[in-house]
mmCIF file of C-alpha atoms in Angstrom:
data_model
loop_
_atom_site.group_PDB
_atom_site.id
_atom_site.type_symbol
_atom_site.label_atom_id
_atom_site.label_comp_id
_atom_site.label_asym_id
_atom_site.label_seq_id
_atom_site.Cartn_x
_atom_site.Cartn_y
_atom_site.Cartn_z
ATOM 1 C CA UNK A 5 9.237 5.425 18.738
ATOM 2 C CA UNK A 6 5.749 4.348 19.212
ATOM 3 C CA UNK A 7 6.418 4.010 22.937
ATOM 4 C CA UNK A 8 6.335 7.993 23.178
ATOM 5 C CA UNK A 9 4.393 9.009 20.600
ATOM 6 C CA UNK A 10 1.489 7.283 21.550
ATOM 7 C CA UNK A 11 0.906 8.387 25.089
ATOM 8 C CA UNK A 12 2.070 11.802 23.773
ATOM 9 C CA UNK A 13 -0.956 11.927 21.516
ATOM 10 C CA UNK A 14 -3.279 10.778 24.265
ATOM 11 C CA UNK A 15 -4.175 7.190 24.081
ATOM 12 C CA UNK A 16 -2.707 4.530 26.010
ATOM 13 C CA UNK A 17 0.095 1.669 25.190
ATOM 14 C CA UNK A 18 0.784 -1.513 26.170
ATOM 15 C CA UNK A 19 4.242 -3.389 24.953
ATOM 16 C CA UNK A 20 5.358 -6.708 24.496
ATOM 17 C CA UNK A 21 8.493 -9.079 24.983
ATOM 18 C CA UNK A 22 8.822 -9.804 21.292
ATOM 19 C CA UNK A 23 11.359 -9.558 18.504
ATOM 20 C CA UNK A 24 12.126 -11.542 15.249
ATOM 21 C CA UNK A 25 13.703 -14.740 14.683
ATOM 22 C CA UNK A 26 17.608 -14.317 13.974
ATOM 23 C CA UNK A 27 18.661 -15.237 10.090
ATOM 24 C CA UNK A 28 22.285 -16.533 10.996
ATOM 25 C CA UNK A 29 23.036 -18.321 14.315
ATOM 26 C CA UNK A 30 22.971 -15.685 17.083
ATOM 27 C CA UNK A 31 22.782 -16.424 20.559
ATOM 28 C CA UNK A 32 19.559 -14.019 21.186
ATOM 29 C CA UNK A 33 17.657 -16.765 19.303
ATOM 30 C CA UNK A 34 17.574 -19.174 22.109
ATOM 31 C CA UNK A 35 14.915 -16.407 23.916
ATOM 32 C CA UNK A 36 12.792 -16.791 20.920
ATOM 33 C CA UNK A 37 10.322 -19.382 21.990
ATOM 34 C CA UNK A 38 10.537 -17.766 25.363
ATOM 35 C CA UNK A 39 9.097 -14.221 24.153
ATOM 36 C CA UNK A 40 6.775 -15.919 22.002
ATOM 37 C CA UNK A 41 5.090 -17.605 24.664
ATOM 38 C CA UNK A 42 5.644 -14.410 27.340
ATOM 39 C CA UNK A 43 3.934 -12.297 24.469
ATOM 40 C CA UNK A 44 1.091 -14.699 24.201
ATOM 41 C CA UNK A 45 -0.181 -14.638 27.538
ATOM 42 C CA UNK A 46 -0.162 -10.975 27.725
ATOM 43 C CA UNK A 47 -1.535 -10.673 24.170
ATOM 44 C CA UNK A 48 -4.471 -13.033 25.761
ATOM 45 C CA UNK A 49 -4.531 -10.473 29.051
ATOM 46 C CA UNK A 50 -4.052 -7.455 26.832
ATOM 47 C CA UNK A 51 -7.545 -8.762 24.485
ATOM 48 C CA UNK A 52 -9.408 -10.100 27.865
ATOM 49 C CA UNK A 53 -9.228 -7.062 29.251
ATOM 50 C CA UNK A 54 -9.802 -4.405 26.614
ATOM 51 C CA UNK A 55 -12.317 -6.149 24.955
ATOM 52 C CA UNK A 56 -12.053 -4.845 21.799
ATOM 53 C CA UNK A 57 -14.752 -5.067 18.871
ATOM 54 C CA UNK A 58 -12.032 -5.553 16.005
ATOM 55 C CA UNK A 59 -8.388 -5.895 16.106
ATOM 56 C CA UNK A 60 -5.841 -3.996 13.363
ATOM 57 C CA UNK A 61 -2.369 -5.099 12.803
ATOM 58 C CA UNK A 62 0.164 -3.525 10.542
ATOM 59 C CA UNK A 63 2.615 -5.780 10.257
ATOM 60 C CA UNK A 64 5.120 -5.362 13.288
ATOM 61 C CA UNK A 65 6.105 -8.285 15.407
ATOM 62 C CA UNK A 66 3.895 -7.632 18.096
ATOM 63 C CA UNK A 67 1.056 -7.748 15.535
ATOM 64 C CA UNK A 68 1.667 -11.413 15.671
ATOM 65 C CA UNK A 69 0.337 -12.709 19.446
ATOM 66 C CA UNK A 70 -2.302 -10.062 19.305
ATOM 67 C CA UNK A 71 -3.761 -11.101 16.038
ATOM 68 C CA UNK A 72 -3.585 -14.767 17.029
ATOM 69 C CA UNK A 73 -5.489 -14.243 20.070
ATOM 70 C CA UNK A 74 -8.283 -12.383 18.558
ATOM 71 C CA UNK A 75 -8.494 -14.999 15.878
ATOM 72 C CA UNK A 76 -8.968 -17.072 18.883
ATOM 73 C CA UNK A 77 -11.590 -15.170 20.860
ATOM 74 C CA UNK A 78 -13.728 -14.815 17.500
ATOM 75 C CA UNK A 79 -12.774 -11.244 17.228
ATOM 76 C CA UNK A 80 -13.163 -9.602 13.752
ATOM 77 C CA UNK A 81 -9.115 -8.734 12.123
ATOM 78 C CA UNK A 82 -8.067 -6.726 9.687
ATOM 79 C CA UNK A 83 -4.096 -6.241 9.226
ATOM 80 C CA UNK A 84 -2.532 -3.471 6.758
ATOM 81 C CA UNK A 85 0.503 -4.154 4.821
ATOM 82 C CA UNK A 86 2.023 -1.277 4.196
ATOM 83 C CA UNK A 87 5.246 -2.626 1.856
ATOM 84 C CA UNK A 88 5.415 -4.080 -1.933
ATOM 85 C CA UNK A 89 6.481 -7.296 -0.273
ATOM 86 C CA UNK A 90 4.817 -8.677 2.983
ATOM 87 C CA UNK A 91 6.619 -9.501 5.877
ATOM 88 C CA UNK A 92 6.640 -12.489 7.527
ATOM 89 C CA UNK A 93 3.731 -11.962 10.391
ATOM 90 C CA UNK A 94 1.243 -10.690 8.122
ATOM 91 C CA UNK A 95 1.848 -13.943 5.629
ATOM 92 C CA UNK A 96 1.344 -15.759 8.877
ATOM 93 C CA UNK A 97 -1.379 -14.006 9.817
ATOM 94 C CA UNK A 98 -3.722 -13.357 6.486
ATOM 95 C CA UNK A 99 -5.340 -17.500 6.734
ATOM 96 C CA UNK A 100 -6.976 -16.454 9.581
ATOM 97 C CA UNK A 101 -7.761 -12.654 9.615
ATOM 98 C CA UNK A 102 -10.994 -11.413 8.116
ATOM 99 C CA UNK A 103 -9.602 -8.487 5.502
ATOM 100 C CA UNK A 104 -5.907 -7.356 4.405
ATOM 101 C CA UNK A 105 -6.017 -3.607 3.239
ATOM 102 C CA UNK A 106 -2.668 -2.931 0.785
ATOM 103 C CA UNK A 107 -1.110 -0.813 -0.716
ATOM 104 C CA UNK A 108 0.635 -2.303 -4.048
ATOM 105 C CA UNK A 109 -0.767 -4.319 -6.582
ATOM 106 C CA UNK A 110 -0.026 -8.266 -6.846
ATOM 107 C CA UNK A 111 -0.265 -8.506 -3.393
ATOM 108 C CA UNK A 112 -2.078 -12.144 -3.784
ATOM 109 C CA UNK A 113 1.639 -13.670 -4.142
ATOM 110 C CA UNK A 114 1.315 -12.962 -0.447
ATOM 111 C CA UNK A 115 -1.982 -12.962 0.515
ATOM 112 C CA UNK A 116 -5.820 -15.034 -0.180
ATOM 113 C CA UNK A 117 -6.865 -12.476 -2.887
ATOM 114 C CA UNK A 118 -10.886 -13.270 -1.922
ATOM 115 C CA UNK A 119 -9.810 -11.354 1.424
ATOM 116 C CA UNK A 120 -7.284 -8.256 -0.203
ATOM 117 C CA UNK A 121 -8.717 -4.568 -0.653
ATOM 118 C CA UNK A 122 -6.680 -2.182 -2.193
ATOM 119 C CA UNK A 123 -6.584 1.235 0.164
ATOM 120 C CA UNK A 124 -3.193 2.159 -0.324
ATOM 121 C CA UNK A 125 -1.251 3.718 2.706
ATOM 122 C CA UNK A 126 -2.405 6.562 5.203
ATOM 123 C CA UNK A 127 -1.040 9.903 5.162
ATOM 124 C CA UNK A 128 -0.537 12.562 6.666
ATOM 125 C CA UNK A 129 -3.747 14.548 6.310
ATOM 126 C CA UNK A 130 -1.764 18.300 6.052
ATOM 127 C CA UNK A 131 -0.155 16.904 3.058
ATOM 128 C CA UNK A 132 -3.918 16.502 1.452
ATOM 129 C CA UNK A 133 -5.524 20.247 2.616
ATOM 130 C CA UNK A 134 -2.606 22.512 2.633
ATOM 131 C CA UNK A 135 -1.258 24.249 -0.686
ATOM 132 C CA UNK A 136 1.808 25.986 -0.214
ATOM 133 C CA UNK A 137 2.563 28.198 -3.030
ATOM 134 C CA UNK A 138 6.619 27.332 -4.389
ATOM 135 C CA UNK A 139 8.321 30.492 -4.077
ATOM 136 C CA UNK A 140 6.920 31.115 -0.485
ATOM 137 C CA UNK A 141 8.127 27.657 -0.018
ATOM 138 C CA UNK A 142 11.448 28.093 -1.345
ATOM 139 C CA UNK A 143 11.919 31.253 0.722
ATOM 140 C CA UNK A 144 10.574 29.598 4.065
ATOM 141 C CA UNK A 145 14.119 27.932 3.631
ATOM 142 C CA UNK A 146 16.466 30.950 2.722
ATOM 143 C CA UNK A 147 16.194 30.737 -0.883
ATOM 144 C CA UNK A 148 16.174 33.735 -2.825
ATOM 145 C CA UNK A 149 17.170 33.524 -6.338
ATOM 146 C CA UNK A 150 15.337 31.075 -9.009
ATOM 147 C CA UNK A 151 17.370 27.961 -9.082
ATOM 148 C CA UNK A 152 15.619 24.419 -8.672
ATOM 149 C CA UNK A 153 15.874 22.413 -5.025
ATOM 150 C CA UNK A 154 16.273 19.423 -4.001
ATOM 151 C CA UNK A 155 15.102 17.528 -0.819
ATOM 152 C CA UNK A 156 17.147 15.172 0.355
ATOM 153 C CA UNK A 157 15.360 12.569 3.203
ATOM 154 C CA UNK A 158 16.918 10.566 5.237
ATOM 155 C CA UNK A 159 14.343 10.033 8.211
ATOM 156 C CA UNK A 160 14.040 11.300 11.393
ATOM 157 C CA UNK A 161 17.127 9.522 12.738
ATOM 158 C CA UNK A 162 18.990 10.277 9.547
ATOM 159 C CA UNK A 163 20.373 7.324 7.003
ATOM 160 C CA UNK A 164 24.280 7.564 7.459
ATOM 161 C CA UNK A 165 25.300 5.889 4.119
ATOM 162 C CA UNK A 166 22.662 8.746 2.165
ATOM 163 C CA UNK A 167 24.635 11.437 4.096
ATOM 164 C CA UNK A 168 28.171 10.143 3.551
ATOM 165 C CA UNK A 169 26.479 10.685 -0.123
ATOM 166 C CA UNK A 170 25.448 14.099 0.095
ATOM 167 C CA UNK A 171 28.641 15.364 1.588
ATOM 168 C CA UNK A 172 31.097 14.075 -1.269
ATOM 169 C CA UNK A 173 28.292 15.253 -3.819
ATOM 170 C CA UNK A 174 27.800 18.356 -2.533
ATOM 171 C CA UNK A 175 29.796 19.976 -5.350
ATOM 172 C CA UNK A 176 28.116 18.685 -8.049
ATOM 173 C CA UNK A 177 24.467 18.472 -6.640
ATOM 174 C CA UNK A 178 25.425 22.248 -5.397
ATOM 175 C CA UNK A 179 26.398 23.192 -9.283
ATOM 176 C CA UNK A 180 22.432 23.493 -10.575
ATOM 177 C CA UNK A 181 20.111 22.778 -7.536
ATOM 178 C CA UNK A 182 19.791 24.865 -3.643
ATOM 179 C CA UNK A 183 19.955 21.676 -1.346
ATOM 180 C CA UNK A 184 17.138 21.095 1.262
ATOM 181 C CA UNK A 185 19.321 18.319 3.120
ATOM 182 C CA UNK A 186 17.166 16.379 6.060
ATOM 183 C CA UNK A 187 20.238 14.758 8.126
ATOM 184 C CA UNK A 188 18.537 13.180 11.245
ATOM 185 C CA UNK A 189 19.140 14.126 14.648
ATOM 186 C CA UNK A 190 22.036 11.576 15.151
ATOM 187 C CA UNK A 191 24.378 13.400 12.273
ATOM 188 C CA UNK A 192 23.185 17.167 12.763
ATOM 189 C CA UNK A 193 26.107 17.701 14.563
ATOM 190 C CA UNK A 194 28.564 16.103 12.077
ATOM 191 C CA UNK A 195 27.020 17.542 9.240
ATOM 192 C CA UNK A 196 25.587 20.914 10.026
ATOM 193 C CA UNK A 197 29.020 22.891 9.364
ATOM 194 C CA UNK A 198 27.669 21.998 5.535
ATOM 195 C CA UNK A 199 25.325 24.695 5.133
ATOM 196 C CA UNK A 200 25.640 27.615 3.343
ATOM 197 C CA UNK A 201 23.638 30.275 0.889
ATOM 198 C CA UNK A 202 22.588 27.114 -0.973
ATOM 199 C CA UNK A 203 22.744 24.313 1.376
ATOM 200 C CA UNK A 204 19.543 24.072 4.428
ATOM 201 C CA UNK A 205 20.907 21.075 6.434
ATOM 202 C CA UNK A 206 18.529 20.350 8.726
ATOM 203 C CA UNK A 207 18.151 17.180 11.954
ATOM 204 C CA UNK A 208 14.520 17.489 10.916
ATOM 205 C CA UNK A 209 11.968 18.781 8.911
ATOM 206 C CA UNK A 210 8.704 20.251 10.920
ATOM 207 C CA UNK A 211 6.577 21.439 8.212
ATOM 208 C CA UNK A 212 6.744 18.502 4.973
ATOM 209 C CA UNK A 213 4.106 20.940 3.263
ATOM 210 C CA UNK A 214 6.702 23.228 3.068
ATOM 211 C CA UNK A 215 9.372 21.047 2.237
ATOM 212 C CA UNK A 216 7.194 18.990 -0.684
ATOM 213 C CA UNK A 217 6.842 22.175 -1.982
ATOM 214 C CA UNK A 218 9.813 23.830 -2.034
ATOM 215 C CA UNK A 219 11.317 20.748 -3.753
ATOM 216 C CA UNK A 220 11.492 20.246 -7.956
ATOM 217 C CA UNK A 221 13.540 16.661 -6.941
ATOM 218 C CA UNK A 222 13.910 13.797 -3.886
ATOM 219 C CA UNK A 223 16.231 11.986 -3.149
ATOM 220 C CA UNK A 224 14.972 10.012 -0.553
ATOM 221 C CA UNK A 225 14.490 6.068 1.167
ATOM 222 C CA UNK A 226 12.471 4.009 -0.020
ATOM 223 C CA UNK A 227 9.855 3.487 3.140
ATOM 224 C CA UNK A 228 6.191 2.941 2.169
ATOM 225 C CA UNK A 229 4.949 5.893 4.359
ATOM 226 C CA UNK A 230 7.332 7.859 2.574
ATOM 227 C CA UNK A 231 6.341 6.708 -0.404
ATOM 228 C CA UNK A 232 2.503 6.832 -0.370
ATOM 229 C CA UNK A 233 3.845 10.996 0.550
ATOM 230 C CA UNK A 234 5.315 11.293 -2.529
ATOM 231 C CA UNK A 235 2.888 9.857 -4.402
ATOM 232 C CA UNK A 236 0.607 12.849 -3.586
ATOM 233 C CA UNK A 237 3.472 15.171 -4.343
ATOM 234 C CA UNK A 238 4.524 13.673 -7.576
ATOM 235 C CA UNK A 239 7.866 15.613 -7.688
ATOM 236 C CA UNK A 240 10.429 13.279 -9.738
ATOM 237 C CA UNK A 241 12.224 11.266 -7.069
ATOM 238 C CA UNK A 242 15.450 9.242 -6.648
ATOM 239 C CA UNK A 243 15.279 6.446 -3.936
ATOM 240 C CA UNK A 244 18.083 4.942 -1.944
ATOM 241 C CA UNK A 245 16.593 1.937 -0.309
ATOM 242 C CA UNK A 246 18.257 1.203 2.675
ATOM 243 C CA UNK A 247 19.356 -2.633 2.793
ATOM 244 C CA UNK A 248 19.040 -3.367 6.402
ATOM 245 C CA UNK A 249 15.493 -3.677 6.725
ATOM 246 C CA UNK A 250 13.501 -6.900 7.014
ATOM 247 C CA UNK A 251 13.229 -8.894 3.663
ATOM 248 C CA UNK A 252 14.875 -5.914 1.758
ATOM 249 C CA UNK A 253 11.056 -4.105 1.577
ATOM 250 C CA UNK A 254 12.298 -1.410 0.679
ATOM 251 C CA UNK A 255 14.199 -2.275 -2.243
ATOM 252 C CA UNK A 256 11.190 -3.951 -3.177
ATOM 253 C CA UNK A 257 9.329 -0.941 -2.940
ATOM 254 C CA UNK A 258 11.776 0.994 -5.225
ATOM 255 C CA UNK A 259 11.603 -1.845 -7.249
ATOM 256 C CA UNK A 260 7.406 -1.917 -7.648
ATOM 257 C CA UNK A 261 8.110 2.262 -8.014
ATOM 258 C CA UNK A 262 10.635 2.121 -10.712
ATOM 259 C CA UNK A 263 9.000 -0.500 -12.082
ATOM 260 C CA UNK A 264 5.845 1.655 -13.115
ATOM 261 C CA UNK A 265 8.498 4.254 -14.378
ATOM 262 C CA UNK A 266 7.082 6.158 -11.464
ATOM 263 C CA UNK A 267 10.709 6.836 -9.920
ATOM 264 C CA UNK A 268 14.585 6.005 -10.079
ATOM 265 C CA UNK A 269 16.360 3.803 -7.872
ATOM 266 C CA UNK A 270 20.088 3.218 -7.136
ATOM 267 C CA UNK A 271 21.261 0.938 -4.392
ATOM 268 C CA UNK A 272 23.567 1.769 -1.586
ATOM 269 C CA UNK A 273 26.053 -0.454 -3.057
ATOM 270 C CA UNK A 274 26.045 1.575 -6.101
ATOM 271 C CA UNK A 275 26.226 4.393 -4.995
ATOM 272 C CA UNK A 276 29.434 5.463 -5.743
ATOM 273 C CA UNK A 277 29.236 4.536 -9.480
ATOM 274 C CA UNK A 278 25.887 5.007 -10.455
ATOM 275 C CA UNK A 279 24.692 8.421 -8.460
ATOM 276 C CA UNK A 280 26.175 11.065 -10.480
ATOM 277 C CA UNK A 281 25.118 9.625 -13.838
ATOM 278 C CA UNK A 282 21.673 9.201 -12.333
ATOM 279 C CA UNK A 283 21.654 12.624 -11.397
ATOM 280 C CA UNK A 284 22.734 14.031 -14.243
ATOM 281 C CA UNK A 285 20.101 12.492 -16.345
ATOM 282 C CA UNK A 286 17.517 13.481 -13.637
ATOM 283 C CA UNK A 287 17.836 17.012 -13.575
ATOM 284 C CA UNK A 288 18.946 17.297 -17.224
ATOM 285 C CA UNK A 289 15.520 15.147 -19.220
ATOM 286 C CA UNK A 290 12.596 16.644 -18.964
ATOM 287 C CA UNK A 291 11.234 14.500 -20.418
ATOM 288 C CA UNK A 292 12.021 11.808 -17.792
ATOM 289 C CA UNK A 293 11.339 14.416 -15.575
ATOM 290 C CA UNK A 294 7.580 15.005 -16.716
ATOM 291 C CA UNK A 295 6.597 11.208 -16.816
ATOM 292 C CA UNK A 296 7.815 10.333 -13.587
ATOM 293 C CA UNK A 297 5.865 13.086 -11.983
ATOM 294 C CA UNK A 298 2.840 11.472 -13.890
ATOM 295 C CA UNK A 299 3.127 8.237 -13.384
ATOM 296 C CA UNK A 300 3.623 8.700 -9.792
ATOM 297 C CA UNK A 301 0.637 10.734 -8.893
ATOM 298 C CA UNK A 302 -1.128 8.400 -11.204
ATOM 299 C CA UNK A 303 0.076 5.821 -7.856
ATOM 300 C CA UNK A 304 -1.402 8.773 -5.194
ATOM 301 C CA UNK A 305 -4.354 7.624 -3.013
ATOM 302 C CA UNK A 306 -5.335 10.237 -0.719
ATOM 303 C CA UNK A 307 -8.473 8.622 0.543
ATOM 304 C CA UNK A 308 -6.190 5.616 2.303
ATOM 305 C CA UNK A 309 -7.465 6.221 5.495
ATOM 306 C CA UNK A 310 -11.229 6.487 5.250
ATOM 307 C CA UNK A 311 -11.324 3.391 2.867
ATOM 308 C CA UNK A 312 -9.765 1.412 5.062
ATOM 309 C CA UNK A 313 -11.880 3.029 7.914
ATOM 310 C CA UNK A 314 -14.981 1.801 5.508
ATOM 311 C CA UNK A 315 -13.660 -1.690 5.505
ATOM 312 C CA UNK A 316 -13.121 -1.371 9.732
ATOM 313 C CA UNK A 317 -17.037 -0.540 9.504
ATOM 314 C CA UNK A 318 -17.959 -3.341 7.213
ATOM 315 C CA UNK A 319 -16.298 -5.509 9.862
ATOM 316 C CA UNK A 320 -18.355 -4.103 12.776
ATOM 317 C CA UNK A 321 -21.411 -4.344 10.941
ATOM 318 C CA UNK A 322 -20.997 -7.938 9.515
#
């Protein structure tokens, strides 16, 4: 994705051979060692010739040679992690990098805690200075009468097993709630025939101000973008991590979420079972309903970005 977006927002991109190490025995893993060392040599080009004053990683693979070779030239680093639970190249890369901005707390499992700073996550700054009022919210989307919404989000691509979900709830979510229903491009077409008076199925949602505020419940994944987002909104929230991410982070960010009684969480494998009588109690407590809205805000940080842009500075001006 970052392959577009970047030199459609101006700035210039440069990528490299690199991927992760295979868990089971997978014949892609015998071009490990040989991207590792192809991605070195460019990172060392890629450093040489910029000549940058500090180097950020967050956490992707190619954070990895980068990093290593601005360790090397004696360039200042600073890498954000993002998730509850590091990944691998950041734990690699925190002996040696000068600050780690995060975004959880007990992040010195991971990390040396002489060198963490807790930021939390940037966001999306329209989330922070707009305030769009509910009902005009609601009717941006075709609603009209007074019933609660939910949001459902399944990222831009769209999570299949999350709209498998929707679809065979759709009665019973459909019973007490309009349904704001974020698909994903790669199921609009499957799942578009779904939308009615009450139902806005949608590949993708252009305005989140809107959609944050048309919504009295998420049900959502479990990314930690997504979730530093709806920290600010603080609308009780439901999170389906998806399982086929590295290390499971985003379980373990539901996990460090519920965990605060900031949020629910069911798994995809318990899906079936568990949803409805999650549901139920979610939209039927208000009591739960009020102190997971709390507690989450309570987990907000809106000033992410120019904290860790104060720690960038520090860094320069060491």
């Amino acid at each position: 994705m970052e392959m577009e977006k970047v030199p459609a927002a101006g700035y210039k991109i440069e990528g490299l051979w690199i991927s992760g190490l295979q868990r089971k025995l997978s014949a892609r893993n015998l071009m490990f060692p040989v991207k590792v060392i192809k991605s070195l040599m460019d990172a060392r080009r890629i450093v040489r010739s910029f000549q940058p004053d500090i180097v950020i990683g967050t956490g992707g693979y190619a954070s990895g040679p980068v990093l290593f070779m601005a360790n090397r030239a004696g360039i200042p680093t600073l890498i954000q992690e993002q998730n509850s639970y590091a990944g691998i190249t950041n734990k690699l890369l925190s002996k040696k990098v000068n600050k780690i901005c995060v975004a959880s707390n007990q992040m010195d499992r991971f990390f040396p805690s002489d060198k963490i700073v807790f930021t939390g996550n940037p966001v999306r700054q329209d989330l922070i200075k707009r305030d769009v009022d509910p009902g005009d919210a609601r009717r941006h989307f075709g609603f009209h009468d007074q019933r609660k919404t939910v949001l459902v989000l399944g990222g831009s691509l769209g999570a299949r097993k999350i709209n498998q979900l929707i679809a065979d709830q759709l009665p019973l979510l459909s019973e007490s709630v309009n349904v704001i229903w974020q698909c994903g491009k790669l199921y609009y077409d499957k799942y578009s025939a779904y939308e009615s008076s009450g139902v806005k199925v949608q590949a993708f949602l252009s305005d989140m101000a809107y959609a944050y505020s048309a919504a009295d419940f998420i049900i959502s994944r479990a990314g930690a973008g997504t979730i530093s987002e709806l920290a600010l909104v603080g609308k009780p929230t439901l999170f389906i991590p998806s399982p086929h991410v590295a290390e499971d982070h985003q379980t373990q960010n539901a996990l460090a979420i519920q965990s605060a009684n900031a949020a629910m969480m069911v798994r995809e494998s318990e899906l079936d079972e568990n949803f409805p009588v999650l549901w139920k109690e979610l939209i039927s407590n208000r009591e739960l309903q009020e102190r997971l809205s709390t507690n989450f805000l309570k987990m907000a940080r809106p000033q992410a970005t120019s904290d860790i842009v104060d720690q960038i500075e520090t860094l320069l001006n060491a």
